[in-house]
mmCIF file of C-alpha atoms in Angstrom:
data_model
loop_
_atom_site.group_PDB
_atom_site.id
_atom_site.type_symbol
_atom_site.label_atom_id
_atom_site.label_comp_id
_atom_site.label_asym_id
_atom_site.label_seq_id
_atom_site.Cartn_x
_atom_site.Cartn_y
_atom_site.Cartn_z
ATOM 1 C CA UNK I 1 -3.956 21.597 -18.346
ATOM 2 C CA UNK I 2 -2.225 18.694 -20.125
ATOM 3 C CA UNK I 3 -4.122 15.374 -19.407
ATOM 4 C CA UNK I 4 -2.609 12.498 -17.552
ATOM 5 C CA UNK I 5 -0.080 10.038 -19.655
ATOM 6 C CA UNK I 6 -1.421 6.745 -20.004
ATOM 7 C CA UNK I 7 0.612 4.132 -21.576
ATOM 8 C CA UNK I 8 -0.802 0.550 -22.871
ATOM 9 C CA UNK I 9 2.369 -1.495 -22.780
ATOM 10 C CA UNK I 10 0.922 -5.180 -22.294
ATOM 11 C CA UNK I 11 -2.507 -4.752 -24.450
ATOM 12 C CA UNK I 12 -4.715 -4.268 -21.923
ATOM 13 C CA UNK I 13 -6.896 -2.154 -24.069
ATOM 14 C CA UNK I 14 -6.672 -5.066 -26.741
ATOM 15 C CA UNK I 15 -7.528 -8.029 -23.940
ATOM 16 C CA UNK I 16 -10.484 -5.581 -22.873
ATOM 17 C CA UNK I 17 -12.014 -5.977 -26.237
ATOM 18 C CA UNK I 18 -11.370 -9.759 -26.629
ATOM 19 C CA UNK I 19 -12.880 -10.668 -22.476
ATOM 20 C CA UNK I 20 -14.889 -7.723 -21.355
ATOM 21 C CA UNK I 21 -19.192 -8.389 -22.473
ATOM 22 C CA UNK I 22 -19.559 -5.833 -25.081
ATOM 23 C CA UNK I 23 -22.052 -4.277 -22.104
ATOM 24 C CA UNK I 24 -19.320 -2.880 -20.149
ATOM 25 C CA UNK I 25 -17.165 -1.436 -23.204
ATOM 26 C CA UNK I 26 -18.697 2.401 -22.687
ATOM 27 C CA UNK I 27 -17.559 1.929 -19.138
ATOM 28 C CA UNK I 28 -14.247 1.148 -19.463
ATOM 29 C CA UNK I 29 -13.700 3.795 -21.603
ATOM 30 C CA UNK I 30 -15.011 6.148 -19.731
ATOM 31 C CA UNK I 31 -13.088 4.636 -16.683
ATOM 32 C CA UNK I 32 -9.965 5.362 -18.840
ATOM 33 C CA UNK I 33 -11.035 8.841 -19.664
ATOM 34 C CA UNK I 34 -11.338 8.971 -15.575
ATOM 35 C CA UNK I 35 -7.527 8.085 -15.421
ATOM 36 C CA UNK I 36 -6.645 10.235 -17.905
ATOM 37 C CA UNK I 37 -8.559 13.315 -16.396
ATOM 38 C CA UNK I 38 -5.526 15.349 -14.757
ATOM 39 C CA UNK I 39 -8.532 17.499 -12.899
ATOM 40 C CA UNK I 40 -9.217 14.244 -10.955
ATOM 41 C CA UNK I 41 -5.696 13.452 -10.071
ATOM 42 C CA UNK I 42 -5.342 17.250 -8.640
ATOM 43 C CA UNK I 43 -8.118 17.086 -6.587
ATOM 44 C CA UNK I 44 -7.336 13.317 -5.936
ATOM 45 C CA UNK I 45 -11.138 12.482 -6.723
ATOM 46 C CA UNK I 46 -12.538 9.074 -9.061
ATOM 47 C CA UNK I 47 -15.843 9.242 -8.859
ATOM 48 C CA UNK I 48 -16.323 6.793 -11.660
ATOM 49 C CA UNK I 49 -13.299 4.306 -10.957
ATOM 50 C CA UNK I 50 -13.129 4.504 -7.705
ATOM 51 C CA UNK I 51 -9.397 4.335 -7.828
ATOM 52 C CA UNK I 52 -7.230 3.181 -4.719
ATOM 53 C CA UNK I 53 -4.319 1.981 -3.469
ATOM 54 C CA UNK I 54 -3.975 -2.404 -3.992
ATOM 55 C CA UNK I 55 -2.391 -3.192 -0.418
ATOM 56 C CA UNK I 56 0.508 -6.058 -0.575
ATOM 57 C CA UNK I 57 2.822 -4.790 -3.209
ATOM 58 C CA UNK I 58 5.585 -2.213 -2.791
ATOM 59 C CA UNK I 59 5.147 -0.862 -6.778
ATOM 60 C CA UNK I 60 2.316 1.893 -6.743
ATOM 61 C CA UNK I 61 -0.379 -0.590 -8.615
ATOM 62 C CA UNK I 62 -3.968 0.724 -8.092
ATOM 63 C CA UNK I 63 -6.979 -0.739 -8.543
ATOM 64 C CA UNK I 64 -9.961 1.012 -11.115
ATOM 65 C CA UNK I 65 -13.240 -0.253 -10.915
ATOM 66 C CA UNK I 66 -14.529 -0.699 -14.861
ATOM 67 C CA UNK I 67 -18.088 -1.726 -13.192
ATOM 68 C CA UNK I 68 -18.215 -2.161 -9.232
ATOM 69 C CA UNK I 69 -21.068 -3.847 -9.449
ATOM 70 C CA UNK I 70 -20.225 -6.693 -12.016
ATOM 71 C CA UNK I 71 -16.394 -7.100 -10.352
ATOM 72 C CA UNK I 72 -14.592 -5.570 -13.798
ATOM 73 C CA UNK I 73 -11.657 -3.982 -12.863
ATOM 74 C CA UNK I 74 -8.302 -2.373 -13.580
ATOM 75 C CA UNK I 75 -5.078 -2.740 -12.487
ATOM 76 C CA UNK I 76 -2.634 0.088 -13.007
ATOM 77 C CA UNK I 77 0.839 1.323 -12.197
ATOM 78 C CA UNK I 78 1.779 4.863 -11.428
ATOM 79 C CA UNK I 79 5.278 5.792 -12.297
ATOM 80 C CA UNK I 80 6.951 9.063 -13.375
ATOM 81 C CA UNK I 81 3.690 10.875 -13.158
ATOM 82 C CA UNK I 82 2.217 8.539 -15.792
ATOM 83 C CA UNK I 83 -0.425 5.909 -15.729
ATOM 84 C CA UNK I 84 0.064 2.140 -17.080
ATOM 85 C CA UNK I 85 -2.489 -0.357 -17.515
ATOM 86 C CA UNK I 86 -1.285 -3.532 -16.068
ATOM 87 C CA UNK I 87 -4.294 -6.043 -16.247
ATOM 88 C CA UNK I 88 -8.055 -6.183 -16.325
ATOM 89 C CA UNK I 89 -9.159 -8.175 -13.716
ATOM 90 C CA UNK I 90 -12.612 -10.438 -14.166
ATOM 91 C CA UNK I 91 -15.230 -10.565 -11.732
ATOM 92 C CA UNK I 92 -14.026 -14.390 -11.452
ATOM 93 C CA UNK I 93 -11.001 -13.550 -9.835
ATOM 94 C CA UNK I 94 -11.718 -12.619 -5.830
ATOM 95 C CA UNK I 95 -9.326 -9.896 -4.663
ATOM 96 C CA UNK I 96 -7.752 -10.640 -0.638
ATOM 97 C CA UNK I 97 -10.074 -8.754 1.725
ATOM 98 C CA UNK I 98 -8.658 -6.850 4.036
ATOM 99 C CA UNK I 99 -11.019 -5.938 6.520
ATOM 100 C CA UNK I 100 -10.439 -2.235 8.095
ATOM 101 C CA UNK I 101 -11.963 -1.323 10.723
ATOM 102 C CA UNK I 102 -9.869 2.343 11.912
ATOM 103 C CA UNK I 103 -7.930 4.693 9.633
ATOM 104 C CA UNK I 104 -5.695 7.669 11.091
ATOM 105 C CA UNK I 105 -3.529 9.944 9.604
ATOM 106 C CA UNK I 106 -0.827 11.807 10.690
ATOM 107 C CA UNK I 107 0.651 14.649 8.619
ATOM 108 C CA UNK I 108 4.026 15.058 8.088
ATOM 109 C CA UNK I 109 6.441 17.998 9.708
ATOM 110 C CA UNK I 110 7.523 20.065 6.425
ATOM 111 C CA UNK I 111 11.508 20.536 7.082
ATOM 112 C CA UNK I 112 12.425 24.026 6.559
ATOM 113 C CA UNK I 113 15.182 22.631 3.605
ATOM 114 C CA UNK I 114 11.442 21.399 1.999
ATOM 115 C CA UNK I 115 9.930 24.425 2.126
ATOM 116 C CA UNK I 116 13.420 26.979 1.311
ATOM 117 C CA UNK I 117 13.170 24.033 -2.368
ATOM 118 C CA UNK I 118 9.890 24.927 -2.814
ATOM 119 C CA UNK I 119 10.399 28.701 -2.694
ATOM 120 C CA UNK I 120 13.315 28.404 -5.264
ATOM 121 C CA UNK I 121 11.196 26.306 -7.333
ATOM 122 C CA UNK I 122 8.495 28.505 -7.709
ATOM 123 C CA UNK I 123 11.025 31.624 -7.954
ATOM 124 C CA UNK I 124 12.290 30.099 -10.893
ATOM 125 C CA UNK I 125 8.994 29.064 -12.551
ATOM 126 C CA UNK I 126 7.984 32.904 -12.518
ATOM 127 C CA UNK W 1 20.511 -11.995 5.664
ATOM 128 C CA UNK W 2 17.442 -9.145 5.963
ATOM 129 C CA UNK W 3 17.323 -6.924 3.549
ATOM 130 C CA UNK W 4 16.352 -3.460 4.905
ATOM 131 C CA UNK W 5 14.352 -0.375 3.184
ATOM 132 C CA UNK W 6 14.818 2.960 4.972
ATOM 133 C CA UNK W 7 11.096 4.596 5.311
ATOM 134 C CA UNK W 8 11.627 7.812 3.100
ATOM 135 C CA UNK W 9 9.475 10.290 5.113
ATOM 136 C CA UNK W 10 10.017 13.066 3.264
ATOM 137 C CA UNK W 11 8.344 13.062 0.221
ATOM 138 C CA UNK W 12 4.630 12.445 0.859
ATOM 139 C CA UNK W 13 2.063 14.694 2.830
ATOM 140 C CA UNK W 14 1.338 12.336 5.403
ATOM 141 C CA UNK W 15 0.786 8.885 6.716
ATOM 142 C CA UNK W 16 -2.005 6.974 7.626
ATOM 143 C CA UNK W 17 -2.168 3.709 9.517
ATOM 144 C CA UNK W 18 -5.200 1.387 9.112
ATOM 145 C CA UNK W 19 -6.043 -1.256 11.818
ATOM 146 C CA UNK W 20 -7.721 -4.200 10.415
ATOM 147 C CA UNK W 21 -9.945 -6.607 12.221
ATOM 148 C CA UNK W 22 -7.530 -9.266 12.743
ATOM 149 C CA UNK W 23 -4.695 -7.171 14.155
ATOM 150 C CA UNK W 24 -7.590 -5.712 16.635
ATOM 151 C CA UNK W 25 -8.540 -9.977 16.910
ATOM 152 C CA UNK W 26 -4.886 -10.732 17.877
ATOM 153 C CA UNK W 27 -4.573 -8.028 20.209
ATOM 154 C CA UNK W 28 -7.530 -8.553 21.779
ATOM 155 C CA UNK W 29 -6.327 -12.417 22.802
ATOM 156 C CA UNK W 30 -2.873 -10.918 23.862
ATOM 157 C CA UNK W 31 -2.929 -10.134 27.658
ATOM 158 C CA UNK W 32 -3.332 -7.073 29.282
ATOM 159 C CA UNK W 33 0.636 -6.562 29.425
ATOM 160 C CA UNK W 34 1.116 -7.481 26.076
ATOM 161 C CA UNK W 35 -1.522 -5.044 24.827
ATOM 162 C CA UNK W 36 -0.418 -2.249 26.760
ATOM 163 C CA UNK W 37 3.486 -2.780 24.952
ATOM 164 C CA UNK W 38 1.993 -3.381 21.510
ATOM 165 C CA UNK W 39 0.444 0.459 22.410
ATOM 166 C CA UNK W 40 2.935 1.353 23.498
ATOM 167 C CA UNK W 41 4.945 0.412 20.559
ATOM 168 C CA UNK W 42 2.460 1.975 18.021
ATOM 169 C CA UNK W 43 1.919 5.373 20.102
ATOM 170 C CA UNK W 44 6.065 5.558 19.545
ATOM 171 C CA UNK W 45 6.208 4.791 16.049
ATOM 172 C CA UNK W 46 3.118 7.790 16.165
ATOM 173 C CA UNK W 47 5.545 10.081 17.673
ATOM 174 C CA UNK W 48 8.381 8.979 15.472
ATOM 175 C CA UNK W 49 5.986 9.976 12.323
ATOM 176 C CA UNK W 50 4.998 12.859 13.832
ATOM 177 C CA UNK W 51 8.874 14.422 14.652
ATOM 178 C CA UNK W 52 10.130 13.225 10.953
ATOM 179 C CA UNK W 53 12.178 10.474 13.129
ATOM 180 C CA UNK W 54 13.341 8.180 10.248
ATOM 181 C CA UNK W 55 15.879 6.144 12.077
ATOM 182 C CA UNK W 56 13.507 5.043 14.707
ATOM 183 C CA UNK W 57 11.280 3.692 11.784
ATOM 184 C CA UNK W 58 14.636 2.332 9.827
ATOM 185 C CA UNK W 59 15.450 0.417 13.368
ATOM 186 C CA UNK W 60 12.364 -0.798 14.172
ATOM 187 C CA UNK W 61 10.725 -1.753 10.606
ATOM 188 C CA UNK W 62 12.229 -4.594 8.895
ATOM 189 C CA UNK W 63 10.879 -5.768 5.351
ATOM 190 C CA UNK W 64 10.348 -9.313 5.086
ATOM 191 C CA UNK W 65 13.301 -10.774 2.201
ATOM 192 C CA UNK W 66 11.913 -14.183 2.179
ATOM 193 C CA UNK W 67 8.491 -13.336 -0.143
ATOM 194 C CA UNK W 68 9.557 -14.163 -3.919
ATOM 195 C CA UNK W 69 6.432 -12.924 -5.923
ATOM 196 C CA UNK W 70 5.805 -13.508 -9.670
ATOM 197 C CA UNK W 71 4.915 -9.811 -10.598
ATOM 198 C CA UNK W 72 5.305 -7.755 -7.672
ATOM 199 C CA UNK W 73 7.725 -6.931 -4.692
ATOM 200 C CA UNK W 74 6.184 -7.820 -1.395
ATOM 201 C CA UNK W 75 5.493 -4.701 1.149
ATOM 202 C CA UNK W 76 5.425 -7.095 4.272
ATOM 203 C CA UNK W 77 7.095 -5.768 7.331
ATOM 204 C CA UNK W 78 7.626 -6.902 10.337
ATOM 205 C CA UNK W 79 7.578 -4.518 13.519
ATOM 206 C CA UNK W 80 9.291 -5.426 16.534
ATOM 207 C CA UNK W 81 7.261 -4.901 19.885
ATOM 208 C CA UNK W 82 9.794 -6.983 22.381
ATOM 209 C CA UNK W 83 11.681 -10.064 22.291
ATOM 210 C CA UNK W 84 8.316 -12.224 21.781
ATOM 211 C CA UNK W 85 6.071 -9.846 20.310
ATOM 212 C CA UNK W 86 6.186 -8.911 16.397
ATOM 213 C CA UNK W 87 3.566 -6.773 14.371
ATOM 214 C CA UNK W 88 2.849 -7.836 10.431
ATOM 215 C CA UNK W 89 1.937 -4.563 8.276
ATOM 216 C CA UNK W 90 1.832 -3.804 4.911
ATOM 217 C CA UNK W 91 3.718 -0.575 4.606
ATOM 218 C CA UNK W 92 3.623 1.370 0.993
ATOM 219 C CA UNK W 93 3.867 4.711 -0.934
ATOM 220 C CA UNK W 94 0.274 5.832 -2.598
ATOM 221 C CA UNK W 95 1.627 8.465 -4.666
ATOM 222 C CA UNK W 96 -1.375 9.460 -6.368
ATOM 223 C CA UNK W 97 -2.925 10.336 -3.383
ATOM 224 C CA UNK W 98 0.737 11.975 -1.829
ATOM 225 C CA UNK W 99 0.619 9.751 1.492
ATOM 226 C CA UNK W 100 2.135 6.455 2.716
ATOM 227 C CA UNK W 101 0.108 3.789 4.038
ATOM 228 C CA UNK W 102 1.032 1.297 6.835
ATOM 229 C CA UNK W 103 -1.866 -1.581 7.368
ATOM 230 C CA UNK W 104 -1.595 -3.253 10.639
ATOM 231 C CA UNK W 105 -2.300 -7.034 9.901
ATOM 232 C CA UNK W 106 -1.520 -9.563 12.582
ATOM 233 C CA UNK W 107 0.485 -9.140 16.257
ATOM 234 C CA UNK W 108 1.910 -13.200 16.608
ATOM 235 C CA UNK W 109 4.727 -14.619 19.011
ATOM 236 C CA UNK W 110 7.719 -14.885 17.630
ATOM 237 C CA UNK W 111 8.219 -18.523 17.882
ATOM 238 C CA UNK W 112 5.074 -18.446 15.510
ATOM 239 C CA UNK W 113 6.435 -16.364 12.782
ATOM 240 C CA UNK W 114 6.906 -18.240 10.220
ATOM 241 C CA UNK W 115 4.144 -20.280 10.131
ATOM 242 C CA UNK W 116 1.911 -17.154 10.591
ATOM 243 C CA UNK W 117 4.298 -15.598 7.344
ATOM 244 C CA UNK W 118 2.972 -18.690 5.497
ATOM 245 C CA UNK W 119 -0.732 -17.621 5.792
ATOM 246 C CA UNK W 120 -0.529 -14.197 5.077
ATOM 247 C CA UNK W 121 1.359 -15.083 2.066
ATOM 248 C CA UNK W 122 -1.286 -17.732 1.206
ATOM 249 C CA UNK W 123 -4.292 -15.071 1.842
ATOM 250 C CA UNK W 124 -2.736 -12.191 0.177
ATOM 251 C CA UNK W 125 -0.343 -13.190 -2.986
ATOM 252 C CA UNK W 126 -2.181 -16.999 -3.680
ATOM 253 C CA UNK W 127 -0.838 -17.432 -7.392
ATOM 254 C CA UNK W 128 1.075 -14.580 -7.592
ATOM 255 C CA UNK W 129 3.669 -16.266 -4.545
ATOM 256 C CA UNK W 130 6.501 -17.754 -6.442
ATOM 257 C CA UNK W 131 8.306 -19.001 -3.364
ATOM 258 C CA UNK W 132 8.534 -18.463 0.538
ATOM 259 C CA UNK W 133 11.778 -19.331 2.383
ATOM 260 C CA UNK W 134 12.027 -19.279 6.108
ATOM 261 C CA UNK W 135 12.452 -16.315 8.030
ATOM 262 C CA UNK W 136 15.203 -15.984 10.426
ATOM 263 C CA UNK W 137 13.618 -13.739 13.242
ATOM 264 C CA UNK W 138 16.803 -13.391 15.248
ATOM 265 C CA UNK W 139 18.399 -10.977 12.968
#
């Protein structure tokens, strides 16, 4: 299974190496190698990173934990199926809380022109 | 003028709505009336999610124009309840996790919008907020 794209198109990687304590260096790599990993983004699963959703902006940008403890962090945008590093964030800089206190979720109805696509497209992948 | 994003339902598993501690805060200072039609609201937009109802959403769910950010768009909405009543959420796509996300903020007056807009920008954007013009909650 072909790993996840992950582009570098403002230098994070580079800024990483100038700011980021030479400590935390196996970490972010390894949280990269996390984003990369196309096993974790099928079973929707980042152990290391912790990767979620940043709430406030309509662009998919998520938020990768380098160290939780320390504050390092990632910002990244998902677009076309591919990742792209946006900014590391220092422990410095406070992210808004947003305090939630009750999650529910509520499935969508699958239309029957959804699932009569998804019959052709798997049809025509065979 | 509002500028309006029709909800696509379509292409994510499902949709979760979070309640945060100030929305439950606000509500809990409303009266007893105004609680019961801010549930009432929220069990309808439930139903709506639940039937694939898009155009209840679409009519009902109005992004917030006025929010001029320096490196993202703003996913503010602004939910009518009644005349007086409005809900603040967040409302977004998390496509890595296949599922939209609306984040129930703050439940203010309408006479109070703005100045309750200002805040929320202030808590949630600080030097990413470019500029904030005033909302016209009539439209």
């Amino acid at each position: 299974m072909r790993d996840k794209p992950l582009y570098d198109e403002y230098g994070v990687i580079r800024e990483a190496w100038k700011i980021l304590p030479p400590e935390f260096r196996d970490k972010f790599l390894e949280a990269l190698a996390e984003l990369e990993d196309n096993e974790c983004h099928r079973q929707r699963s980042f152990p290391k990173t912790q990767l979620h959703r940043v709430t406030g902006s309509q662009e998919a940008v998520y938020r990768a934990y380098i160290d939780k403890i320390s504050g390092w962090r990632l910002h990244i945008m998902y677009e076309d199926g591919a990742i792209h590093l946006k900014d590391i964030i220092s422990p410095e800089k406070h992210d808004p809380v947003i305090e939630v206190i009750k999650s529910k979720k509520y499935r969508y109805q699958k239309s029957q022109v959804q699932d009569n696509n998804k019959k052709k497209s798997n049809k025509n992948k065979k | 003028m509002v500028v309006t994003n029709k909800p696509n339902l379509s292409t994510r598993e499902s949709l979760v709505i979070e309640t945060t501690k100030d929305f439950t805060n606000d509500l809990n200072n409303l009266t007893q009336l105004q609680q019961k039609q801010v549930e009432a609201k929220l069990q309808r937009i439930e139903k709506a999610i639940e039937t694939n109802n898009n155009d209840y959403l679409f009519k009902h769910l109005k992004k917030i124009p006025a929010i001029n950010l320096s490196k993202y768009t703003s996913s503010l909405h602004l939910l009518k309840v009644n005349h007086d009543l409005r809900i603040f959420l967040f409302y977004e796509d998390d496509p890595i996790f296949n599922r939209q996300v609306m984040t129930l903020i703050k439940v203010c007056f309408t006479q109070d919008l703005n100045k309750v807009l200002k805040g929320l920008c202030e808590s949630f954007y600080q030097e990413n907020l470019n500029s904030l013009g005033e909302f016209d909650h009539e439209r």
